Coordinates of C-alpha atoms in Angstrom, one line a residue:
M1 CA -112.8 10.0 -88.3
L2 CA -113.1 9.7 -84.5
T3 CA -116.4 10.4 -82.9
K4 CA -116.7 12.6 -79.8
L5 CA -117.0 9.5 -77.6
D6 CA -114.0 7.9 -79.3
S7 CA -112.0 11.0 -78.7
L8 CA -113.0 11.1 -75.0
S9 CA -112.1 7.5 -74.7
V10 CA -108.6 8.0 -76.2
S11 CA -108.0 11.0 -74.0
A12 CA -109.0 9.1 -70.9
N13 CA -106.6 6.3 -71.6
I14 CA -103.8 8.8 -72.3
L15 CA -104.4 10.6 -69.1
M16 CA -104.4 7.4 -67.1
R17 CA -101.0 6.5 -68.6
C18 CA -99.3 9.9 -68.8
P19 CA -96.1 10.6 -66.9
H20 CA -96.2 12.1 -63.4
F21 CA -95.1 15.6 -64.5
L22 CA -98.0 15.8 -66.9
K23 CA -100.4 14.8 -64.2
W24 CA -99.0 17.6 -62.0
M25 CA -99.4 20.1 -64.9
C26 CA -103.1 19.0 -65.1
L27 CA -103.5 19.5 -61.4
G28 CA -102.0 22.9 -61.7
L29 CA -104.5 23.8 -64.4
F30 CA -107.3 22.4 -62.2
G31 CA -106.0 24.6 -59.3
A32 CA -106.2 27.8 -61.4
I33 CA -109.7 26.9 -62.5
W34 CA -110.6 26.1 -58.9
Q35 CA -109.7 29.6 -57.8
W36 CA -111.9 31.1 -60.5
A37 CA -114.8 28.7 -59.7
M38 CA -114.6 29.5 -56.0
S39 CA -114.9 33.3 -56.6
T40 CA -117.8 32.7 -58.9
E41 CA -119.7 30.3 -56.6
W42 CA -119.3 32.5 -53.6
R43 CA -120.6 35.5 -55.4
K44 CA -123.7 33.4 -56.2
A45 CA -124.0 32.1 -52.7
G46 CA -124.2 35.5 -51.1
A47 CA -122.2 37.5 -48.6
W48 CA -123.3 35.6 -45.5
V49 CA -121.5 32.5 -46.6
L50 CA -118.2 34.3 -46.6
S51 CA -118.3 34.4 -42.8
C52 CA -117.7 30.6 -42.8
R53 CA -115.7 30.3 -46.0
I54 CA -112.8 27.8 -45.9
D55 CA -110.0 29.0 -48.2
S56 CA -108.4 25.6 -48.8
W57 CA -109.0 22.1 -50.1
E58 CA -107.3 20.7 -47.0
P59 CA -110.3 20.7 -44.5
C60 CA -112.5 19.1 -47.1
L61 CA -110.0 16.5 -48.1
M62 CA -109.6 15.7 -44.5
L63 CA -113.3 15.2 -44.2
L64 CA -113.1 12.5 -46.9
Q65 CA -110.1 10.7 -45.5
D66 CA -110.2 7.6 -43.3
G67 CA -111.5 8.2 -39.8
E68 CA -111.5 12.0 -40.0
M69 CA -115.0 12.4 -38.4
E70 CA -113.2 14.4 -35.6
K71 CA -112.4 17.0 -38.2
L72 CA -116.0 17.3 -39.1
E73 CA -117.0 17.7 -35.4
E74 CA -114.3 20.4 -35.1
L75 CA -115.9 22.3 -38.0
V76 CA -119.4 21.9 -36.6
G77 CA -118.2 23.4 -33.3
K78 CA -116.5 26.3 -35.1
Y79 CA -119.3 27.2 -37.5
P80 CA -122.8 27.4 -35.9
C81 CA -125.0 26.2 -38.7
A82 CA -123.1 25.4 -41.9
F83 CA -119.9 25.6 -43.8
P84 CA -118.8 25.1 -47.5
C85 CA -116.6 22.3 -48.7
W86 CA -114.8 22.1 -52.0
V87 CA -114.0 18.7 -53.6
G88 CA -111.7 19.2 -56.6
P89 CA -111.7 22.4 -58.6
F90 CA -115.4 22.4 -59.7
Q91 CA -117.7 21.0 -57.0
V92 CA -118.7 22.7 -53.8
F93 CA -120.9 21.1 -51.1
F94 CA -122.6 23.2 -48.6
Y95 CA -122.8 21.3 -45.3
I96 CA -125.7 22.0 -42.9
Y97 CA -126.3 20.5 -39.4
D98 CA -128.7 22.9 -37.6
P99 CA -132.3 21.5 -36.8
D100 CA -134.1 24.6 -38.3
Y101 CA -131.9 24.4 -41.4
A102 CA -132.6 20.6 -41.6
K103 CA -136.4 21.2 -41.4
A104 CA -136.4 23.8 -44.1
F105 CA -134.2 21.6 -46.3
L106 CA -136.1 18.3 -45.9
S107 CA -139.6 19.9 -46.4
R108 CA -138.7 20.4 -50.1
T109 CA -138.5 18.0 -53.0
D110 CA -135.1 19.0 -54.5
P111 CA -133.5 16.3 -56.6
K112 CA -130.7 14.2 -55.0
S113 CA -127.2 15.2 -55.9
K114 CA -126.1 13.5 -59.1
Y115 CA -122.5 13.8 -58.0
L116 CA -123.0 11.3 -55.2
Y117 CA -125.9 9.1 -56.2
K118 CA -125.0 8.5 -59.8
F119 CA -122.3 6.1 -58.7
L120 CA -124.9 3.8 -57.2
I121 CA -127.1 3.5 -60.3
P122 CA -125.1 0.8 -62.0
C123 CA -125.6 -1.5 -59.0
L124 CA -129.0 -0.4 -57.8
G125 CA -130.7 0.7 -60.9
K126 CA -133.3 3.6 -60.7
G127 CA -135.2 2.7 -57.5
L128 CA -136.3 4.8 -54.5
V129 CA -132.7 5.8 -53.7
S130 CA -132.1 7.5 -57.0
L131 CA -135.5 8.3 -58.5
E132 CA -137.0 11.8 -58.6
G133 CA -140.3 13.6 -59.1
P134 CA -143.6 11.8 -60.1
K135 CA -141.7 8.5 -60.8
W136 CA -140.3 8.4 -57.3
F137 CA -143.8 9.2 -55.8
Q138 CA -145.4 6.5 -57.8
H139 CA -142.8 3.9 -56.6
R140 CA -143.1 5.0 -53.0
H141 CA -146.9 4.7 -53.1
L142 CA -146.8 1.2 -54.7
L143 CA -144.1 -0.1 -52.2
T144 CA -145.4 1.3 -49.0
P145 CA -147.8 -1.6 -48.4
G146 CA -144.8 -3.9 -48.1
F147 CA -143.9 -2.2 -44.8
N148 CA -147.2 -2.2 -42.9
F149 CA -147.2 -3.8 -39.5
N150 CA -149.0 -7.0 -40.5
I151 CA -146.2 -7.8 -43.0
L152 CA -143.5 -6.8 -40.6
K153 CA -144.8 -9.0 -37.8
S154 CA -144.2 -12.1 -39.9
Y155 CA -140.5 -11.2 -40.2
V156 CA -139.7 -11.4 -36.5
E157 CA -139.4 -15.2 -36.5
V158 CA -137.3 -15.1 -39.7
M159 CA -134.9 -12.5 -38.3
A160 CA -134.6 -14.5 -35.0
H161 CA -133.6 -17.6 -36.9
S162 CA -130.8 -15.8 -38.8
V163 CA -129.5 -14.1 -35.7
N164 CA -129.4 -17.5 -33.9
T165 CA -127.5 -19.0 -36.8
M166 CA -124.8 -16.3 -36.3
L167 CA -124.8 -16.9 -32.5
D168 CA -124.3 -20.7 -33.0
K169 CA -121.2 -19.8 -35.1
W170 CA -119.9 -17.6 -32.3
E171 CA -120.3 -20.4 -29.8
K172 CA -118.2 -22.7 -31.9
I173 CA -115.6 -20.0 -32.4
C174 CA -115.4 -19.1 -28.7
G175 CA -116.2 -22.2 -26.8
P176 CA -116.1 -21.4 -23.0
Q177 CA -113.3 -18.9 -23.4
D178 CA -113.3 -15.1 -23.7
T179 CA -112.4 -14.7 -27.4
I180 CA -111.7 -11.7 -29.6
V181 CA -113.8 -11.8 -32.7
E182 CA -114.1 -9.5 -35.7
V183 CA -117.9 -9.2 -35.6
F184 CA -118.7 -6.9 -38.5
E185 CA -118.2 -9.6 -41.2
H186 CA -120.4 -12.0 -39.2
I187 CA -123.1 -9.4 -38.8
T188 CA -122.9 -8.4 -42.4
L189 CA -123.6 -11.9 -43.5
M190 CA -126.4 -12.2 -41.0
T191 CA -128.1 -9.1 -42.3
L192 CA -127.7 -10.4 -45.8
D193 CA -129.3 -13.7 -44.7
I194 CA -132.3 -11.8 -43.3
L195 CA -132.8 -9.8 -46.4
M196 CA -132.5 -12.8 -48.7
K197 CA -135.3 -14.4 -46.8
C198 CA -137.5 -11.3 -46.2
V199 CA -137.1 -9.9 -49.7
L200 CA -136.7 -13.0 -51.8
S201 CA -137.6 -16.0 -49.6
Q202 CA -134.1 -17.5 -50.5
E203 CA -132.3 -19.9 -48.2
T204 CA -128.7 -19.4 -49.3
N205 CA -126.8 -20.6 -46.2
C206 CA -124.7 -17.5 -46.8
Q207 CA -123.7 -17.4 -43.1
T208 CA -122.1 -20.8 -43.2
S209 CA -120.9 -21.0 -46.8
S210 CA -120.4 -17.4 -47.9
T211 CA -117.2 -18.1 -49.9
H212 CA -119.2 -20.3 -52.3
D213 CA -121.9 -17.7 -53.0
L214 CA -121.2 -15.5 -56.0
Y215 CA -123.9 -13.0 -55.1
V216 CA -122.4 -12.5 -51.6
K217 CA -118.9 -11.9 -53.0
A218 CA -120.2 -9.6 -55.7
T219 CA -122.1 -7.5 -53.2
F220 CA -119.0 -6.9 -51.1
E221 CA -116.7 -6.2 -54.0
A222 CA -119.1 -3.8 -55.8
S223 CA -119.6 -1.8 -52.6
K224 CA -115.8 -1.5 -52.2
I225 CA -115.3 -0.3 -55.8
I226 CA -118.0 2.3 -55.5
F227 CA -116.4 3.7 -52.3
H228 CA -113.0 4.0 -53.9
R229 CA -114.5 5.7 -57.0
L230 CA -116.2 8.3 -54.8
Y231 CA -112.9 9.6 -53.5
N232 CA -110.9 9.3 -56.7
F233 CA -111.4 12.6 -58.5
L234 CA -110.5 11.4 -62.0
H235 CA -112.9 8.4 -61.6
H236 CA -115.8 10.8 -61.2
L237 CA -115.6 11.2 -65.0
D238 CA -117.5 8.3 -66.4
I239 CA -115.4 7.9 -69.5
I240 CA -112.2 7.5 -67.4
F241 CA -113.8 5.2 -64.9
K242 CA -115.3 3.0 -67.6
F243 CA -111.9 2.2 -69.1
S244 CA -110.1 1.7 -65.7
P245 CA -109.5 -1.8 -64.2
Q246 CA -112.0 -0.9 -61.4
G247 CA -114.6 0.1 -63.9
H248 CA -114.3 -3.2 -65.8
R249 CA -114.4 -5.1 -62.5
L250 CA -117.6 -3.3 -61.4
Q251 CA -119.3 -4.2 -64.7
E252 CA -118.5 -7.8 -64.0
M253 CA -119.9 -7.6 -60.4
V254 CA -123.0 -5.7 -61.6
K255 CA -123.7 -8.5 -64.1
I256 CA -123.6 -11.1 -61.4
L257 CA -125.9 -9.2 -59.1
H258 CA -128.4 -8.4 -61.8
Q259 CA -128.5 -11.9 -63.3
Y260 CA -129.0 -13.3 -59.8
T261 CA -132.0 -11.2 -58.9
E262 CA -133.5 -11.4 -62.4
K263 CA -133.5 -15.2 -62.3
I264 CA -135.2 -15.2 -58.9
I265 CA -137.8 -12.7 -60.2
Q266 CA -138.5 -14.7 -63.4
D267 CA -138.7 -18.0 -61.5
R268 CA -141.2 -16.4 -59.0
K269 CA -143.3 -15.1 -61.9
K270 CA -143.5 -18.5 -63.5
L271 CA -144.5 -20.1 -60.2
L272 CA -147.3 -17.6 -59.6
K273 CA -148.5 -18.0 -63.2
N274 CA -148.6 -21.8 -62.9
E275 CA -150.4 -21.5 -59.5
K276 CA -153.0 -19.2 -61.1
K277 CA -153.4 -21.4 -64.1
Y278 CA -153.8 -24.7 -62.2
G279 CA -155.5 -23.3 -59.1
N280 CA -153.0 -24.9 -56.7
T281 CA -151.8 -21.8 -54.8
Q282 CA -149.1 -22.7 -52.3
K283 CA -149.6 -21.2 -48.8
R284 CA -146.4 -19.5 -47.7
K285 CA -145.4 -18.8 -44.1
Y286 CA -145.0 -15.1 -44.8
Q287 CA -145.3 -12.6 -47.7
D288 CA -141.9 -11.5 -48.8
F289 CA -141.0 -8.2 -50.4
L290 CA -141.0 -9.7 -53.9
D291 CA -144.6 -10.8 -53.4
I292 CA -145.6 -7.3 -52.6
I293 CA -144.0 -5.6 -55.6
L294 CA -145.2 -8.3 -58.0
S295 CA -148.7 -7.6 -56.8
A296 CA -148.0 -3.9 -57.3
Q297 CA -146.8 -4.6 -60.8
A298 CA -149.9 -6.8 -61.6
E299 CA -152.1 -3.9 -60.6
N300 CA -150.0 -1.2 -62.4
D301 CA -148.5 -3.0 -65.3
N302 CA -148.1 0.0 -67.5
N303 CA -146.5 2.1 -64.8
F304 CA -144.2 -0.5 -63.2
S305 CA -141.9 -2.4 -65.6
D306 CA -139.7 -5.4 -65.0
T307 CA -136.8 -3.0 -64.9
D308 CA -138.5 -1.0 -62.2
L309 CA -139.1 -4.2 -60.3
Q310 CA -135.5 -5.3 -60.5
S311 CA -134.2 -1.9 -59.5
E312 CA -136.3 -1.9 -56.3
V313 CA -135.3 -5.4 -55.4
N314 CA -131.6 -4.5 -55.9
T315 CA -132.1 -1.3 -53.9
F316 CA -133.5 -3.1 -50.8
M317 CA -131.0 -5.9 -51.0
L318 CA -127.8 -3.8 -51.3
A319 CA -128.8 -0.6 -49.4
G320 CA -130.5 -2.5 -46.6
Q321 CA -127.6 -4.8 -46.0
D322 CA -125.0 -2.1 -45.6
T323 CA -127.1 0.1 -43.3
M324 CA -128.3 -2.7 -41.0
A325 CA -124.9 -4.3 -40.7
G326 CA -123.5 -1.0 -39.5
G327 CA -126.4 -0.2 -37.2
I328 CA -126.2 -3.5 -35.3
S329 CA -122.3 -3.4 -35.2
W330 CA -122.2 0.1 -33.8
L331 CA -124.8 -0.7 -31.2
L332 CA -122.9 -3.7 -30.0
Y333 CA -119.7 -1.7 -29.9
H334 CA -121.3 1.1 -27.8
L335 CA -122.8 -1.4 -25.4
A336 CA -119.3 -3.1 -25.1
L337 CA -117.8 0.3 -24.2
N338 CA -120.6 1.0 -21.6
P339 CA -121.1 -2.2 -19.6
E340 CA -123.5 -0.7 -17.1
H341 CA -126.0 0.0 -20.0
Q342 CA -125.3 -3.4 -21.5
E343 CA -126.2 -5.1 -18.3
R344 CA -129.3 -3.0 -17.8
C345 CA -130.5 -3.9 -21.3
R346 CA -129.8 -7.6 -20.6
E347 CA -131.8 -7.5 -17.4
E348 CA -134.7 -5.9 -19.3
I349 CA -134.5 -8.4 -22.1
R350 CA -134.4 -11.4 -19.7
G351 CA -137.4 -10.1 -17.9
I352 CA -139.3 -10.0 -21.2
L353 CA -138.0 -13.0 -23.1
G354 CA -136.8 -15.4 -20.4
D355 CA -134.3 -17.7 -22.0
G356 CA -135.0 -16.3 -25.5
S357 CA -136.4 -19.6 -26.9
S358 CA -139.0 -17.5 -28.7
I359 CA -139.5 -13.8 -29.5
T360 CA -142.7 -12.1 -30.6
W361 CA -143.8 -8.7 -32.1
D362 CA -145.5 -7.7 -28.9
Q363 CA -142.4 -8.4 -26.8
L364 CA -140.3 -6.0 -28.9
G365 CA -142.6 -3.2 -27.9
E366 CA -141.8 -3.8 -24.2
M367 CA -138.1 -3.1 -24.6
S368 CA -138.2 0.5 -23.6
Y369 CA -134.6 0.9 -22.2
T370 CA -133.1 -1.2 -25.0
T371 CA -134.9 1.1 -27.5
M372 CA -133.3 4.1 -25.8
C373 CA -129.9 2.6 -26.2
I374 CA -130.6 1.8 -29.9
K375 CA -131.5 5.4 -30.5
E376 CA -128.5 6.7 -28.7
S377 CA -126.3 4.5 -30.8
L378 CA -128.0 5.7 -33.9
R379 CA -127.3 9.2 -32.7
L380 CA -123.6 8.6 -32.2
A381 CA -123.1 6.6 -35.4
P382 CA -125.9 7.1 -37.9
P383 CA -125.5 4.4 -40.6
V384 CA -126.1 7.0 -43.3
P385 CA -123.9 9.9 -42.2
S386 CA -125.2 12.5 -44.7
I387 CA -127.7 13.1 -47.5
S388 CA -127.4 15.6 -50.3
R389 CA -129.7 17.5 -52.7
E390 CA -129.1 19.9 -55.5
L391 CA -131.3 23.0 -55.0
S392 CA -133.8 23.3 -57.8
K393 CA -134.7 26.8 -56.6
P394 CA -133.4 29.2 -54.0
I395 CA -133.8 28.3 -50.3
T396 CA -134.2 30.7 -47.5
F397 CA -133.5 29.4 -44.0
P398 CA -135.5 30.5 -40.9
D399 CA -132.8 33.0 -39.9
G400 CA -133.2 34.8 -43.2
R401 CA -130.0 33.5 -44.8
S402 CA -130.4 32.0 -48.3
L403 CA -128.7 29.9 -51.0
P404 CA -129.2 30.1 -54.8
A405 CA -130.5 27.3 -57.0
G406 CA -127.8 24.9 -58.3
I407 CA -125.9 24.6 -55.0
T408 CA -125.4 21.1 -53.7
V409 CA -126.5 21.0 -50.0
V410 CA -125.4 18.2 -47.7
L411 CA -127.3 17.6 -44.6
S412 CA -124.7 16.1 -42.3
I413 CA -126.6 13.8 -40.0
W414 CA -123.3 13.0 -38.2
G415 CA -122.8 16.8 -37.7
L416 CA -126.3 17.3 -36.5
H417 CA -126.1 14.4 -34.1
H418 CA -122.8 15.7 -32.7
N419 CA -123.7 19.4 -32.6
P420 CA -122.8 20.7 -29.1
A421 CA -125.4 23.4 -29.5
I422 CA -128.1 20.6 -29.5
W423 CA -126.5 17.8 -27.5
E424 CA -124.7 18.3 -24.2
N425 CA -121.5 16.3 -24.1
P426 CA -122.3 14.9 -27.6
K427 CA -119.6 12.2 -27.5
V428 CA -120.9 10.6 -24.3
F429 CA -123.2 7.5 -24.7
D430 CA -126.3 8.6 -22.7
P431 CA -129.5 6.7 -23.4
S432 CA -131.5 9.0 -21.1
R433 CA -131.4 11.6 -23.9
F434 CA -134.3 9.5 -25.4
S435 CA -136.5 9.3 -22.4
Q436 CA -140.0 10.6 -23.3
E437 CA -139.5 13.7 -21.3
N438 CA -136.2 14.6 -22.9
S439 CA -137.4 13.8 -26.4
D440 CA -140.5 16.0 -26.0
Q441 CA -138.3 19.0 -25.1
R442 CA -136.0 18.6 -28.1
H443 CA -136.4 20.0 -31.7
P444 CA -138.0 17.2 -33.8
H445 CA -135.3 17.6 -36.4
S446 CA -132.4 17.1 -34.0
F447 CA -132.4 13.4 -34.4
L448 CA -132.6 12.1 -38.0
P449 CA -131.1 8.6 -38.4
F450 CA -133.8 7.8 -41.0
S451 CA -134.1 11.3 -42.4
A452 CA -137.5 13.1 -42.3
G453 CA -140.0 14.8 -44.6
P454 CA -141.5 13.2 -47.8
R455 CA -138.3 11.2 -48.6
N456 CA -137.7 9.6 -45.2
C457 CA -136.5 6.0 -45.1
I458 CA -139.3 3.7 -46.1
G459 CA -137.7 0.8 -44.2
Q460 CA -137.2 2.4 -40.8
Q461 CA -139.7 0.2 -39.0
F462 CA -138.1 -2.9 -40.5
A463 CA -134.7 -1.6 -39.3
M464 CA -135.9 -1.0 -35.8
I465 CA -137.3 -4.5 -35.5
E466 CA -134.1 -6.0 -36.8
L467 CA -132.0 -4.0 -34.3
K468 CA -134.2 -5.1 -31.4
V469 CA -134.3 -8.8 -32.4
A470 CA -130.5 -8.9 -33.0
I471 CA -129.4 -7.1 -29.8
A472 CA -131.9 -9.0 -27.6
L473 CA -130.7 -12.4 -28.7
I474 CA -127.0 -11.5 -28.7
L475 CA -127.1 -10.1 -25.1
L476 CA -129.0 -13.2 -23.9
R477 CA -126.1 -15.4 -25.0
F478 CA -123.0 -13.3 -24.9
K479 CA -121.3 -10.6 -22.8
V480 CA -119.4 -8.2 -25.0
S481 CA -116.4 -6.0 -24.2
P482 CA -114.1 -3.8 -26.3
D483 CA -110.6 -4.7 -27.5
P484 CA -108.6 -1.6 -26.3
T485 CA -105.8 -2.3 -28.8
R486 CA -108.2 -2.0 -31.8
P487 CA -110.6 0.9 -31.3
L488 CA -113.3 1.4 -33.9
V489 CA -112.4 3.9 -36.6
F490 CA -115.2 4.9 -39.0
L491 CA -114.9 5.3 -42.8
P492 CA -117.2 8.2 -43.9
Q493 CA -118.6 6.5 -47.0
I494 CA -122.1 6.9 -48.4
V495 CA -122.9 4.4 -45.7
L496 CA -120.8 4.4 -42.6
K497 CA -118.3 1.5 -42.4
P498 CA -115.4 0.4 -40.1
K499 CA -111.9 1.1 -41.4
N500 CA -110.4 -2.0 -39.8
G501 CA -113.3 -4.1 -38.7
V502 CA -115.1 -4.2 -35.3
Y503 CA -113.2 -6.3 -32.8
L504 CA -114.9 -7.3 -29.6
H505 CA -114.3 -9.8 -26.7
L506 CA -117.1 -12.3 -26.7
K507 CA -117.8 -14.4 -23.6
K508 CA -120.5 -17.1 -23.6
L509 CA -123.0 -16.6 -20.8
P510 CA -123.9 -19.6 -18.6

């Protein structure tokens, strides 16, 4: 007799192989159910939502298609504070992008939407990105010491070494000529190199021999599979995805990722145990992230397991790489499009660093105009374009409008950063928006590249340091300009990515 799981498994395989006409019949059934679900949800959500209701899947499907950020901006301009978005017949997202709405939303502790974040758990485990409640608070408290200024200061030299490795590669590729280079892949490997050193103290040579590193390849492939799953409605069902070719492949990639980090963790534990046993503690140049969380585990053994430890390592490795690769790439692209701001940054950096033979923590704090450009780039292209929560109780916004418990609310950081009610000429790259005077006059929840409230990004200071180190050393050695035949097109994934790479003209400076 078939169990319930066996029955679901058989049904999943049949549906994946059924003729096209049966699939269309299923879609027709879904459509009928969708009409019912819409009417039910909107009665729950209240009459005020009807004023911005979208009576079609089309706008929401367009939001999820490649490079359709313009459609999102059009909807932001049309609806002042929020709009609903249906994905498939059963799931509605309620998009918000108003600073007052954002403040009310982020001040709460609603759980993250299972619909989006559950796809990350096989790769990341249950770390800060996916944990909720007391367990999340406990992890956050234990991990926060790993991001204090004394720890971060020691990473500046490590970051500079990895950036210079990438720039040496660029010099070999370009020689004395102006050369078009797809820089996103190079920057992705560079950010991975930094994380391998700062998180695990691993010298992998991934920038020069990435094709031979299974971990690097598994990282790229797992990210790609998760993205495609997000926008494949049938693959949202675990039982269908599990038996698909992509599901099998993801399991293989996850096994590689987890075995890699588990081996490093166990080797480090043995090393520390032997050092303690024989009293021959080795002095390291810097404390890496693994040192910090092993110390936290030693002090809280009952509350921080090996599984917890591995989940947090995987979270910082995978989430950190994607966000930083994007942040640096978008900044370089924006400066390429705006040569007057690029040159002003270069002049500031030369005045502080000279030839760039060394770079220190204190020097990073002097880069005021460069910092303004970094923030303006983060406004135009936030590496994490949205965050979502499932309301655990009703929410009432400052204007008196409300939503019931159970609704999935999406804070569109992209929409917030491109909202014409907040930002004049929002598509224009204008670093002066982030002068002290202009920043003081703006709503504090108008600019949220690292979110805000109790669940803001724990690694935001690490990110800003890496952005400053990377752009400073790049601009000292190269002039960048855009390739007009290949403009940047964004993919609105969980983390913002380029659809066709990031192509720039690189010219070595004398």
